[in-house]
Coordinates of C-alpha atoms and ligand atoms in Angstrom, one line a residue:
M1 CA -6.3 -10.4 0.8
K2 CA -9.6 -8.9 -1.0
D3 CA -11.9 -11.3 1.3
R4 CA -10.6 -10.1 4.4
T5 CA -10.8 -6.2 3.8
R6 CA -14.1 -6.9 2.3
T7 CA -15.9 -8.9 5.0
G8 CA -17.1 -6.2 7.5
G9 CA -19.8 -7.7 9.5
W10 CA -22.2 -5.1 10.9
A11 CA -20.4 -4.6 14.4
R12 CA -17.2 -3.7 12.8
T13 CA -19.1 -1.1 10.5
A14 CA -21.7 0.2 13.5
G15 CA -18.6 0.7 15.5
V16 CA -16.4 2.5 12.8
A17 CA -19.4 4.5 11.8
L18 CA -19.7 5.7 15.3
L19 CA -16.1 6.7 15.4
L20 CA -16.2 8.4 11.8
T21 CA -19.0 10.4 13.0
V22 CA -17.1 11.5 15.8
M23 CA -14.3 12.4 13.8
G24 CA -16.2 13.6 10.7
A25 CA -15.5 17.7 10.5
G26 CA -11.7 16.6 11.0
G27 CA -11.5 14.1 7.9
A28 CA -13.6 16.8 5.6
G29 CA -10.9 19.3 6.6
Y30 CA -8.2 16.8 6.0
A31 CA -9.7 15.9 2.3
A32 CA -9.6 19.7 1.6
A33 CA -6.0 20.4 3.0
R34 CA -4.4 17.6 0.7
G35 CA -5.8 19.4 -2.6
G36 CA -9.6 18.1 -3.0
A37 CA -10.1 21.1 -5.5
P38 CA -11.5 20.0 -9.1
A39 CA -8.7 19.6 -11.6
Q40 CA -9.0 22.1 -14.8
A41 CA -10.5 20.2 -17.6
A42 CA -8.0 20.2 -21.1
P43 CA -9.1 21.8 -24.1
S44 CA -10.8 19.0 -26.1
S45 CA -8.5 19.7 -29.3
F46 CA -5.6 19.0 -26.5
S47 CA -3.4 15.3 -27.5
P48 CA -1.5 14.3 -24.7
L49 CA 0.3 12.8 -27.2
D50 CA 1.6 15.8 -29.1
A51 CA 3.7 17.2 -26.1
L52 CA 6.0 14.2 -26.5
D53 CA 9.3 14.8 -28.1
E54 CA 10.2 13.2 -31.5
A55 CA 12.4 10.3 -30.1
S56 CA 10.0 9.3 -28.2
Q57 CA 7.1 9.5 -30.4
A58 CA 9.7 7.4 -32.9
C59 CA 10.5 5.0 -30.3
L60 CA 6.3 4.8 -29.6
S61 CA 5.2 3.8 -33.7
C62 CA 6.3 0.9 -32.9
H63 CA 6.3 0.0 -29.2
E64 CA 2.5 1.2 -29.2
M65 CA 1.9 -2.2 -31.7
E66 CA 0.8 -5.5 -29.9
G67 CA 2.3 -8.7 -30.0
M68 CA 6.2 -8.0 -29.7
S69 CA 8.3 -9.5 -26.9
V70 CA 12.4 -9.7 -25.6
I71 CA 13.4 -13.0 -23.9
F72 CA 15.3 -12.2 -21.2
V73 CA 18.3 -15.1 -21.0
D74 CA 16.7 -16.8 -18.0
G75 CA 14.2 -17.4 -20.3
I76 CA 11.5 -14.9 -19.1
E77 CA 9.2 -13.6 -21.8
V78 CA 8.1 -9.9 -21.8
D79 CA 5.4 -7.9 -24.0
V80 CA 7.3 -4.6 -25.1
Q81 CA 4.2 -2.8 -25.6
V82 CA 3.6 0.6 -24.5
D83 CA 0.6 2.4 -23.8
P84 CA 1.5 5.6 -25.2
E85 CA -1.8 7.3 -23.8
A86 CA -0.7 6.3 -20.2
F87 CA 2.9 7.3 -21.0
A88 CA 1.9 10.7 -22.1
S89 CA -0.3 11.2 -19.0
S90 CA 2.7 10.2 -16.6
V91 CA 4.0 12.5 -14.1
H92 CA 7.4 11.7 -16.2
A93 CA 6.1 12.4 -19.7
Q94 CA 4.3 15.6 -18.0
A95 CA 7.7 17.0 -16.6
G96 CA 9.4 16.3 -20.2
L97 CA 11.0 12.7 -19.5
G98 CA 11.4 10.9 -22.9
C99 CA 11.8 7.7 -23.1
Q100 CA 15.7 8.1 -23.7
T101 CA 16.0 9.3 -20.3
C102 CA 15.5 6.6 -19.0
H103 CA 16.7 3.6 -21.3
V104 CA 20.1 5.1 -22.5
G105 CA 21.7 3.3 -24.7
I106 CA 18.7 2.6 -27.0
D107 CA 18.8 4.8 -30.1
D108 CA 17.9 2.5 -33.0
Y109 CA 16.4 -0.6 -34.1
P110 CA 17.6 -3.1 -34.0
H111 CA 18.5 -2.6 -29.7
P112 CA 21.7 -3.8 -28.5
E113 CA 21.2 -7.9 -27.3
V114 CA 19.8 -8.1 -24.1
T115 CA 22.2 -10.2 -21.6
Q116 CA 20.8 -10.1 -18.3
T117 CA 18.1 -12.3 -16.6
R118 CA 15.1 -9.8 -16.3
L119 CA 15.4 -9.2 -12.6
Q120 CA 19.0 -7.8 -13.0
W121 CA 17.5 -6.1 -16.0
V122 CA 15.0 -4.6 -14.2
L123 CA 17.3 -3.4 -11.4
E124 CA 19.4 -1.7 -13.8
Q125 CA 16.8 0.2 -15.3
Q126 CA 15.4 1.4 -12.2
H127 CA 19.0 2.3 -10.9
V128 CA 18.3 5.3 -13.4
C129 CA 15.1 6.2 -11.1
A130 CA 18.1 7.2 -8.0
W131 CA 19.6 9.6 -10.3
C132 CA 16.8 12.1 -9.9
H133 CA 14.6 10.8 -6.7
S134 CA 16.9 10.4 -3.0
A135 CA 13.5 7.7 -3.0
G136 CA 16.4 5.6 -4.9
D137 CA 19.2 5.7 -2.1
D138 CA 16.9 5.8 0.8
F139 CA 15.1 2.5 -0.9
H140 CA 18.6 0.4 -1.0
L141 CA 19.1 1.3 2.8
G142 CA 16.1 -0.6 3.8
A143 CA 15.2 -4.3 4.3
H144 CA 13.8 -4.6 1.1
G145 CA 16.3 -2.9 -1.2
R146 CA 19.3 -4.9 0.7
A147 CA 17.2 -8.0 0.1
L148 CA 16.9 -7.2 -3.5
S149 CA 20.6 -5.9 -4.1
L150 CA 21.3 -10.0 -2.8
G151 CA 18.9 -11.2 -5.7
D152 CA 15.7 -11.8 -3.6
P153 CA 13.0 -11.7 -6.0
D154 CA 10.2 -11.7 -3.4
V155 CA 10.7 -8.1 -2.4
P156 CA 9.2 -5.4 -3.7
N157 CA 10.7 -2.4 -6.0
C158 CA 10.1 0.7 -7.6
T159 CA 7.2 -0.6 -9.5
T160 CA 6.0 -3.0 -7.6
C161 CA 4.7 -0.4 -5.5
H162 CA 4.4 2.6 -8.3
G163 CA 2.3 0.7 -10.7
D164 CA 4.0 0.4 -14.8
A165 CA 7.3 2.3 -14.8
H166 CA 5.7 3.9 -18.1
A167 CA 2.4 5.1 -16.2
I168 CA 4.0 6.7 -12.5
Q169 CA 1.0 8.8 -10.9
P170 CA 2.1 11.4 -8.1
V171 CA 1.8 9.6 -4.6
A172 CA 0.1 12.8 -3.0
T173 CA -3.5 11.6 -4.2
P174 CA -6.4 10.0 -2.4
A175 CA -6.5 7.1 -4.9
F176 CA -2.2 6.1 -4.4
R177 CA -2.7 6.7 -0.8
A178 CA -5.7 4.5 -0.6
G179 CA -3.8 1.3 -2.3
I180 CA -1.0 1.2 0.1
V181 CA -2.2 -1.5 2.6
D182 CA -2.9 -3.3 -0.1
T183 CA 0.0 -3.3 -1.9
C184 CA 1.9 -4.0 1.4
A185 CA -0.9 -7.0 2.1
S186 CA 0.2 -8.0 -0.9
C187 CA 3.0 -9.7 0.5
H188 CA 2.7 -9.6 4.5
A189 CA -0.5 -11.5 4.4
D190 CA 1.1 -14.2 2.6
D191 CA 2.1 -16.4 6.4
E192 CA 4.0 -18.8 4.0
L193 CA 6.0 -16.1 2.3
M194 CA 6.9 -14.3 5.0
T195 CA 7.9 -16.7 7.8
A196 CA 10.3 -18.6 4.5
H197 CA 11.9 -14.6 5.1
G198 CA 12.0 -14.9 8.9
V199 CA 9.1 -12.0 8.9
R200 CA 6.4 -11.7 11.4
T201 CA 3.1 -12.9 10.4
G202 CA -0.1 -11.7 11.5
T203 CA 0.8 -7.5 11.0
V204 CA -2.0 -7.4 8.4
P205 CA -4.6 -8.8 10.1
S206 CA -4.2 -7.3 13.1
Y207 CA -3.9 -3.7 11.5
L208 CA -7.1 -4.0 10.1
A209 CA -8.7 -5.0 13.4
E210 CA -7.1 -1.8 15.2
F211 CA -8.3 1.9 15.2
H212 CA -6.0 2.9 11.9
G213 CA -6.9 -0.2 10.1
L214 CA -10.8 -0.3 10.5
T215 CA -11.1 3.4 9.8
A216 CA -8.6 3.1 6.4
S217 CA -11.0 0.2 4.9
L218 CA -14.0 2.1 5.5
L219 CA -13.3 4.8 4.2
K220 CA -11.3 2.9 1.6
E221 CA -14.7 1.5 0.7
K222 CA -16.6 4.8 0.3
G223 CA -13.3 6.4 -1.6
A224 CA -13.2 8.9 0.9
T225 CA -9.5 10.2 1.8
I226 CA -7.4 8.5 4.8
P227 CA -6.2 10.6 7.0
V228 CA -5.1 7.4 9.7
A229 CA -2.3 6.1 9.6
V230 CA -1.6 3.1 6.8
C231 CA 1.6 1.1 6.8
S232 CA 3.8 3.6 5.5
D233 CA 2.8 6.2 7.5
C234 CA 4.8 4.2 10.9
H235 CA 7.1 2.2 9.0
G236 CA 8.3 5.0 6.1
A237 CA 7.9 4.0 2.4
H238 CA 11.4 3.5 1.0
A239 CA 14.2 3.4 4.1
I240 CA 11.9 -0.2 5.7
L241 CA 13.6 -1.5 8.8
P242 CA 13.3 -4.2 11.1
A243 CA 11.5 -3.4 14.2
D244 CA 14.8 -3.8 16.1
D245 CA 17.0 -1.4 14.5
P246 CA 17.7 1.5 16.3
S247 CA 17.0 3.7 13.1
S248 CA 13.3 2.4 12.3
S249 CA 11.2 4.6 12.5
V250 CA 8.9 2.1 14.6
F251 CA 12.0 1.3 16.8
V252 CA 10.4 1.5 20.8
T253 CA 12.5 5.0 21.0
N254 CA 11.4 6.7 17.9
L255 CA 7.7 5.4 18.2
A256 CA 6.8 8.4 19.8
A257 CA 8.0 10.7 16.9
T258 CA 6.3 9.0 14.7
C259 CA 3.0 9.3 15.6
R260 CA 3.5 12.8 16.6
R261 CA 3.3 13.6 12.6
C262 CA -0.3 13.4 13.6
H263 CA -1.0 13.2 17.4
P264 CA 1.0 16.5 18.4
D265 CA 0.8 15.3 21.9
A266 CA 2.0 11.6 21.4
T267 CA 4.2 11.0 24.2
N268 CA 6.1 7.9 24.8
A269 CA 4.0 6.3 27.4
F270 CA 0.9 7.1 24.3
A271 CA 3.3 5.4 22.1
T272 CA 4.1 2.0 23.5
A273 CA 1.5 1.6 25.6
W274 CA -0.7 0.4 23.1
S275 CA 0.1 -2.6 20.8
M276 CA 0.3 -1.8 17.1
H277 CA 0.1 -5.4 16.1
D278 CA -1.4 -7.2 18.4
N279 CA 2.3 -9.0 19.6
P280 CA 0.6 -11.1 22.4
E281 CA 4.1 -12.4 23.3
R282 CA 5.0 -8.4 24.2
H283 CA 2.2 -7.7 25.2
P284 CA 0.5 -10.7 27.1
L285 CA -2.3 -8.3 29.2
V286 CA -3.4 -6.8 26.2
G287 CA -4.1 -10.1 24.6
G288 CA -5.7 -11.5 27.6
I289 CA -8.0 -8.4 27.6
A290 CA -8.8 -8.0 23.9
W291 CA -10.2 -12.3 24.7
F292 CA -11.7 -10.9 28.3
Y293 CA -13.6 -8.6 25.8
R294 CA -14.7 -10.7 22.9
I295 CA -16.2 -13.3 25.8
V296 CA -18.0 -10.6 27.5
T297 CA -19.6 -9.2 24.3
G298 CA -20.3 -12.4 23.0
I299 CA -22.0 -13.3 26.3
S300 CA -23.7 -9.8 26.4
V301 CA -25.0 -10.6 22.6
L302 CA -26.5 -13.8 23.6
G303 CA -28.0 -12.6 26.6
F304 CA -29.9 -10.0 25.0
L305 CA -31.1 -12.2 22.3
G306 CA -32.4 -14.6 24.6
Y307 CA -34.4 -11.9 26.6
I308 CA -35.6 -10.6 22.8
A309 CA -36.6 -14.1 22.3
L310 CA -38.6 -14.6 25.7
E311 CA -39.8 -11.2 25.4
R312 CA -41.6 -12.2 22.4
A313 CA -42.4 -15.6 23.4
H314 CA -44.1 -13.5 26.8
Q315 CA -46.6 -11.2 24.3
R316 CA -47.5 -14.1 22.3
R317 CA -48.8 -16.3 25.2
E318 CA -50.2 -12.9 26.9
R319 CA -52.2 -12.7 23.5
T320 CA -52.9 -16.3 23.3
R321 CA -54.9 -15.8 26.7
R322 CA -56.5 -12.6 26.2
G323 CA -58.0 -14.2 23.1
A324 CA -59.2 -17.2 24.8
Ligands
LIG1 C1 11.5 -0.7 -35.0 C2 10.9 -1.0 -34.0 C3 11.6 -0.4 -32.9 C4 11.7 0.9 -32.6 C5 11.8 1.9 -33.9 C6 12.1 0.8 -31.1 N1 11.7 -0.6 -30.5 FE1 12.6 -1.2 -28.9 N2 11.9 -2.7 -29.3 C7 11.4 -3.6 -30.8 C8 11.1 -4.6 -30.5 C9 10.3 -5.6 -31.6 C10 11.8 -5.3 -29.3 C11 11.9 -6.8 -28.8 C12 13.1 -7.1 -28.5 C13 14.1 -6.9 -29.9 O1 13.6 -7.3 -30.6 O2 15.1 -6.5 -29.6 C14 12.3 -3.6 -28.2 C15 12.5 -4.3 -27.1 C16 12.8 -2.9 -26.5 C17 13.3 -3.1 -25.3 C18 13.1 -3.8 -24.1 C19 14.6 -4.3 -23.8 C20 15.6 -4.7 -25.3 O3 16.9 -3.8 -25.2 O4 15.1 -5.4 -26.0 C21 13.5 -1.2 -24.5 C22 13.6 -0.9 -23.1 C23 13.4 -0.7 -25.9 N3 12.3 -1.5 -26.9 C24 13.0 0.8 -25.6 C25 13.0 1.8 -26.8 C26 13.4 3.1 -26.9 C27 13.7 3.5 -25.6 C28 13.1 3.3 -28.6 C29 13.5 4.7 -29.0 C30 14.7 5.6 -28.6 C31 13.2 2.2 -29.4 N4 12.5 0.8 -28.3 C32 12.5 2.0 -30.4 C33 11.4 -2.6 -31.8 C34 11.4 -1.7 -31.8
LIG2 C1 11.0 7.2 -16.1 C2 11.9 5.9 -16.5 C3 11.2 5.1 -17.5 C4 10.7 6.0 -18.8 C5 10.5 7.7 -19.7 C6 10.0 5.0 -19.7 N1 10.6 3.7 -19.4 FE1 10.5 2.0 -20.1 N2 11.0 0.6 -18.4 C7 11.4 1.7 -17.1 C8 11.5 0.7 -16.2 C9 11.9 0.8 -14.9 C10 11.4 -0.4 -16.8 C11 11.8 -2.0 -16.2 C12 10.2 -2.7 -16.0 C13 9.4 -1.8 -14.5 O1 10.6 -1.4 -13.9 O2 8.7 -3.0 -14.5 C14 11.2 -0.2 -18.5 C15 10.6 -1.1 -19.3 C16 10.5 -0.8 -20.6 C17 10.7 -2.0 -21.4 C18 10.7 -3.4 -21.5 C19 9.0 -4.5 -21.1 C20 8.5 -3.7 -19.8 O3 7.5 -3.6 -19.3 O4 9.3 -4.0 -19.0 C21 9.9 -1.4 -22.7 C22 9.7 -2.0 -24.0 C23 9.8 0.1 -22.4 N3 10.2 0.3 -20.8 C24 9.9 1.2 -23.5 C25 10.1 2.5 -23.3 C26 9.6 3.4 -24.2 C27 9.0 3.1 -25.9 C28 9.2 4.4 -23.6 C29 9.0 5.9 -23.9 C30 7.8 5.9 -24.6 C31 9.6 4.3 -22.4 N4 10.2 2.8 -21.9 C32 9.7 5.0 -21.2 C33 11.6 3.0 -17.3 C34 11.3 4.0 -18.1
LIG3 C1 7.0 -0.7 -0.6 C2 6.5 0.3 -1.2 C3 7.4 1.0 -1.8 C4 8.6 1.1 -2.7 C5 8.9 -0.7 -3.1 C6 9.0 2.2 -3.6 N1 8.2 3.5 -2.7 FE1 8.1 5.2 -3.5 N2 6.8 5.4 -2.0 C7 5.8 4.7 -1.6 C8 4.8 5.0 -0.8 C9 3.7 4.8 -0.3 C10 5.2 7.0 -1.2 C11 4.2 7.9 -0.4 C12 4.7 8.7 0.2 C13 5.2 8.1 1.5 O1 4.1 8.1 2.4 O2 6.4 8.7 2.1 C14 6.1 6.9 -2.2 C15 6.9 8.0 -2.4 C16 7.5 8.1 -3.5 C17 8.1 9.3 -4.6 C18 7.3 10.8 -3.4 C19 7.7 11.1 -2.4 C20 9.3 11.4 -1.8 O3 9.9 10.6 -1.4 O4 10.3 11.9 -3.1 C21 9.2 9.0 -5.1 C22 9.5 10.2 -5.6 C23 9.3 7.4 -5.1 N3 8.3 7.2 -4.1 C24 9.9 6.8 -5.7 C25 10.3 5.5 -5.6 C26 11.5 4.8 -6.1 C27 12.6 5.6 -7.0 C28 11.8 3.7 -6.0 C29 12.4 2.7 -6.1 C30 13.9 3.0 -5.8 C31 10.6 3.4 -5.0 N4 9.7 4.7 -4.8 C32 10.1 2.2 -4.2 C33 5.8 3.3 -1.7 C34 7.1 2.8 -2.0
LIG4 C1 15.3 12.6 -15.5 C2 15.1 12.8 -13.5 C3 13.9 11.7 -13.6 C4 14.1 10.2 -13.2 C5 15.6 9.4 -13.9 C6 13.0 9.4 -12.7 N1 11.8 10.5 -12.5 FE1 10.6 10.3 -11.5 N2 9.9 12.2 -11.5 C7 11.0 13.1 -12.2 C8 10.3 14.4 -12.4 C9 10.7 15.6 -12.6 C10 9.4 14.4 -11.3 C11 8.0 14.8 -11.6 C12 8.2 16.0 -10.2 C13 8.0 15.5 -8.7 O1 6.8 15.2 -8.6 O2 9.0 15.2 -8.5 C14 8.7 13.0 -10.8 C15 7.8 12.7 -10.2 C16 8.0 11.1 -9.8 C17 7.0 10.5 -8.8 C18 6.1 11.2 -8.4 C19 6.4 11.9 -6.9 C20 5.5 12.5 -6.2 O3 5.7 13.5 -5.6 O4 4.3 12.5 -6.4 C21 7.2 9.3 -8.7 C22 6.4 8.1 -7.5 C23 8.8 8.9 -9.8 N3 8.9 10.0 -9.9 C24 9.0 7.5 -9.5 C25 10.1 7.5 -10.2 C26 10.6 6.3 -10.8 C27 9.9 4.8 -10.0 C28 11.4 5.7 -11.8 C29 12.5 5.3 -12.3 C30 11.5 4.0 -13.0 C31 11.7 7.8 -12.1 N4 10.7 8.3 -11.3 C32 12.9 8.2 -13.0 C33 12.0 12.8 -12.4 C34 12.4 12.0 -12.6
LIG5 C1 6.5 -8.0 -3.2 C2 6.1 -8.6 -1.6 C3 6.6 -7.3 -0.5 C4 5.4 -6.1 -0.3 C5 4.8 -5.4 -1.5 C6 6.1 -5.6 0.6 N1 6.6 -6.3 1.7 FE1 7.8 -5.6 2.9 N2 9.0 -7.2 2.9 C7 8.7 -8.5 1.9 C8 9.6 -9.6 2.4 C9 9.6 -10.3 1.5 C10 10.9 -9.1 3.5 C11 12.0 -10.0 4.1 C12 13.2 -9.1 3.6 C13 14.4 -10.2 4.0 O1 14.7 -11.2 3.8 O2 15.3 -9.1 4.5 C14 10.0 -8.0 3.8 C15 10.3 -7.0 5.1 C16 9.8 -6.1 5.4 C17 10.0 -5.5 7.0 C18 11.2 -5.9 7.9 C19 10.7 -7.2 8.6 C20 11.6 -7.7 9.4 O3 11.6 -8.7 10.1 O4 13.3 -7.8 8.9 C21 8.9 -4.5 7.3 C22 8.8 -3.6 8.1 C23 8.0 -4.4 5.6 N3 8.8 -5.5 4.8 C24 7.1 -3.7 5.9 C25 6.2 -3.5 4.5 C26 5.6 -2.4 4.4 C27 5.3 -1.2 5.1 C28 5.1 -2.3 2.8 C29 4.5 -1.5 1.8 C30 4.3 -0.2 2.3 C31 5.8 -3.6 2.3 N4 6.6 -4.3 3.3 C32 5.5 -3.7 0.9 C33 8.0 -8.3 1.2 C34 7.0 -7.3 0.8
LIG6 C1 0.7 3.1 13.8 C2 1.7 2.3 13.3 C3 1.4 1.2 12.5 C4 1.0 0.9 11.4 C5 -0.4 1.7 10.9 C6 1.3 0.0 11.1 N1 2.7 -0.9 11.9 FE1 3.5 -2.1 11.4 N2 4.5 -2.2 13.2 C7 4.4 -1.1 13.9 C8 5.3 -0.9 15.2 C9 5.1 -0.2 16.6 C10 6.2 -2.2 15.2 C11 7.4 -2.6 16.1 C12 6.1 -2.9 17.6 C13 5.3 -4.1 17.4 O1 5.9 -5.5 17.5 O2 4.1 -4.4 17.6 C14 5.6 -2.9 13.8 C15 6.0 -3.8 13.5 C16 5.9 -4.4 12.4 C17 6.4 -5.4 11.7 C18 7.6 -6.4 12.1 C19 8.9 -5.8 11.7 C20 10.0 -6.6 12.5 O3 11.2 -6.5 12.4 O4 10.0 -7.9 13.2 C21 5.9 -5.9 10.0 C22 6.2 -6.9 9.0 C23 4.8 -5.0 9.9 N3 4.5 -4.0 11.4 C24 4.0 -4.3 8.8 C25 3.3 -3.6 8.7 C26 2.4 -3.6 7.5 C27 2.3 -4.6 6.4 C28 1.1 -3.1 7.5 C29 0.2 -2.0 7.4 C30 -0.8 -3.6 6.6 C31 1.8 -1.9 9.2 N4 2.8 -3.0 9.4 C32 1.1 -1.0 9.8 C33 3.6 0.2 13.9 C34 2.7 0.2 12.6
LIG7 C1 -0.6 9.2 9.2 C2 -1.3 10.3 11.0 C3 -1.4 8.8 11.9 C4 -0.4 8.0 12.2 C5 1.6 8.5 12.0 C6 -0.5 7.6 13.5 N1 -2.1 8.0 14.2 FE1 -3.4 7.4 15.2 N2 -4.7 8.2 14.5 C7 -4.7 9.0 13.3 C8 -6.0 9.3 13.2 C9 -6.5 10.8 12.0 C10 -7.0 9.2 14.2 C11 -8.7 9.5 14.4 C12 -8.4 11.1 15.0 C13 -8.0 11.1 16.4 O1 -8.8 10.6 17.4 O2 -7.1 11.7 16.7 C14 -6.2 8.4 14.8 C15 -6.3 7.5 15.8 C16 -5.6 6.9 16.9 C17 -6.1 6.5 18.1 C18 -7.5 6.1 18.6 C19 -8.4 7.7 19.1 C20 -7.6 8.5 19.8 O3 -7.3 9.4 19.5 O4 -7.0 8.0 21.3 C21 -5.0 6.0 18.8 C22 -5.3 5.1 20.2 C23 -3.9 6.2 17.6 N3 -4.2 6.4 16.8 C24 -2.8 5.7 18.7 C25 -1.6 5.8 17.6 C26 -0.3 5.6 17.8 C27 0.3 5.2 18.8 C28 0.6 5.7 16.8 C29 2.2 6.0 16.7 C30 2.7 4.5 17.0 C31 -0.5 6.5 15.6 N4 -1.7 6.9 16.3 C32 0.1 7.0 14.3 C33 -3.8 9.5 12.0 C34 -2.3 8.8 13.0

């Protein structure tokens, strides 16, 4: 996957650079609107750990140490070290949550015995997220959440996308946004995994080859904010549904509204005339035209190179003739 996003190719880079020049001013405005102001530096004497409640500090007195682990009933062994600094700077510690807000039922050591498999245990811990976030309920209505409740280990859960449960960061940051495509691609670019689940393959390479995807990968390499659509802008983040589900944000009659989030004038024709994932079955004509252009471009480039070669050969001959 990494390889695929990194191989630029001069033609692609040049094309995107041109497009970026055209949209340059808009992109900068967007970055500023998204909160580009520099964060105020904290006074150096302040340690974020001081802000943690006493109970959490007591938990961390053990859990900051290396080398301890828990073994689940399916034999999976997991390290129980928690990085105090990372936790202290997470959104949750900053909002005043302590360890026991999420880990209810653990007050002391020894802890109650663990009687679940790793997956069951993680899902139980993550049920807590829905106490405070509607994202939790939305997620369970979506394709991933439904498969997860049936015990499918191949779908993402909260921490697959938001990172370590003890270091969760705000989502409205350029860094989080820049990581979304890679997160989806970590599974959706795996054809074998997708075929095993009956999900269409080829969605990641086709995204990376279209306007939004090309621009997003270039901006990501530059570390800039990404205003163009990433996977979750069209599919949603939590209640992600199959495309033929009438409630899906990409269902044919909902698609224009999805585009209008960023293209205020988008009509049904704008939304549906263009094949998002280069689906040749649905859009044989578009596929055909794409191939036509590839061939024409190839022939033009070859012709151009041939022209240069002939021109140079001609000049060399002229020089030799004049020299003689
Ligand atoms: C005396 C050291 C010690 C203290 C204090 C401690 N833990 Fe643990 N914790 C462990 C060890 C060791 C494990 C590994 C499994 C085991 O031995 O139970 C563990 C495992 C865990 C687990 C993994 C699941 C489980 O139940 O085993 C969680 C969650 C956890 N601790 C949370 C906490 C919280 C929350 C606190 C504070 C209220 C805390 N711990 C205090 C040593 C400690
Ligand atoms: C916002 C909720 C939340 C808070 C606050 C929280 N945890 Fe957790 N913790 C989780 C979840 C969810 C998991 C399950 C692992 C996952 O989803 O990646 C987990 C897993 C663990 C584990 C098992 C090892 C692992 O990584 O799976 C330990 C040990 C643990 N937590 C200790 C702590 C300690 C100690 C604190 C306080 C410093 C704390 N937790 C604060 C949600 C939380
Ligand atoms: C497939 C990846 C993915 C999974 C799984 C996921 N999220 Fe998210 N989440 C995102 C993305 C991407 C955003 C950014 C906002 C957006 O694009 O809508 C987000 C935004 C959020 C936000 C802030 C905005 C809001 O909707 O409130 C919260 C809170 C949140 N997620 C919690 C969760 C919880 C809790 C879970 C588990 C039940 C979860 N997420 C599972 C990708 C995911
Ligand atoms: C007791 C309530 C509570 C629980 C439980 C909880 N959170 Fe949060 N969460 C908050 C608060 C408060 C914030 C910071 C304010 C905000 O941005 O909503 C926050 C922020 C977040 C954000 C960043 C949101 C943003 O807009 O940038 C994400 C992502 C998130 N939580 C995910 C999770 C996940 C995943 C879990 C379960 C492991 C979880 N939360 C459990 C209260 C909670
Ligand atoms: C951990 C792997 C993983 C990650 C990460 C992941 N997915 Fe999925 N996704 C799956 C699997 C597996 C399924 C099939 C679930 C099932 O069996 O119904 C699926 C189903 C889907 C579907 C429904 C397809 C259908 O035909 O039913 C869509 C759309 C989708 N994912 C989009 C996304 C997007 C967008 C992201 C990133 C925001 C993402 N996925 C992240 C593994 C993943
Ligand atoms: C600009 C909007 C847009 C973006 C960005 C986008 N998609 Fe899609 N996606 C669609 C539309 C529309 C469909 C359904 C129409 C079609 O089949 O082409 C679709 C279909 C899919 C499907 C098949 C769903 C099914 O039920 O058959 C998957 C899986 C998927 N996309 C994953 C992704 C992933 C992963 C990314 C990011 C790498 C992504 N999409 C980015 C609009 C988008
Ligand atoms: C998250 C915002 C976002 C979403 C959602 C989005 N786009 Fe875009 N798209 C952009 C940006 C930004 C550009 C580049 C600036 C421009 O030309 O407007 C762009 C450019 C394009 C372009 C090429 C240039 C142009 O303006 O003609 C097409 C075609 C396009 N989008 C189609 C779509 C379609 C179809 C959808 C819905 C399925 C969609 N977009 C959804 C942000 C988005």
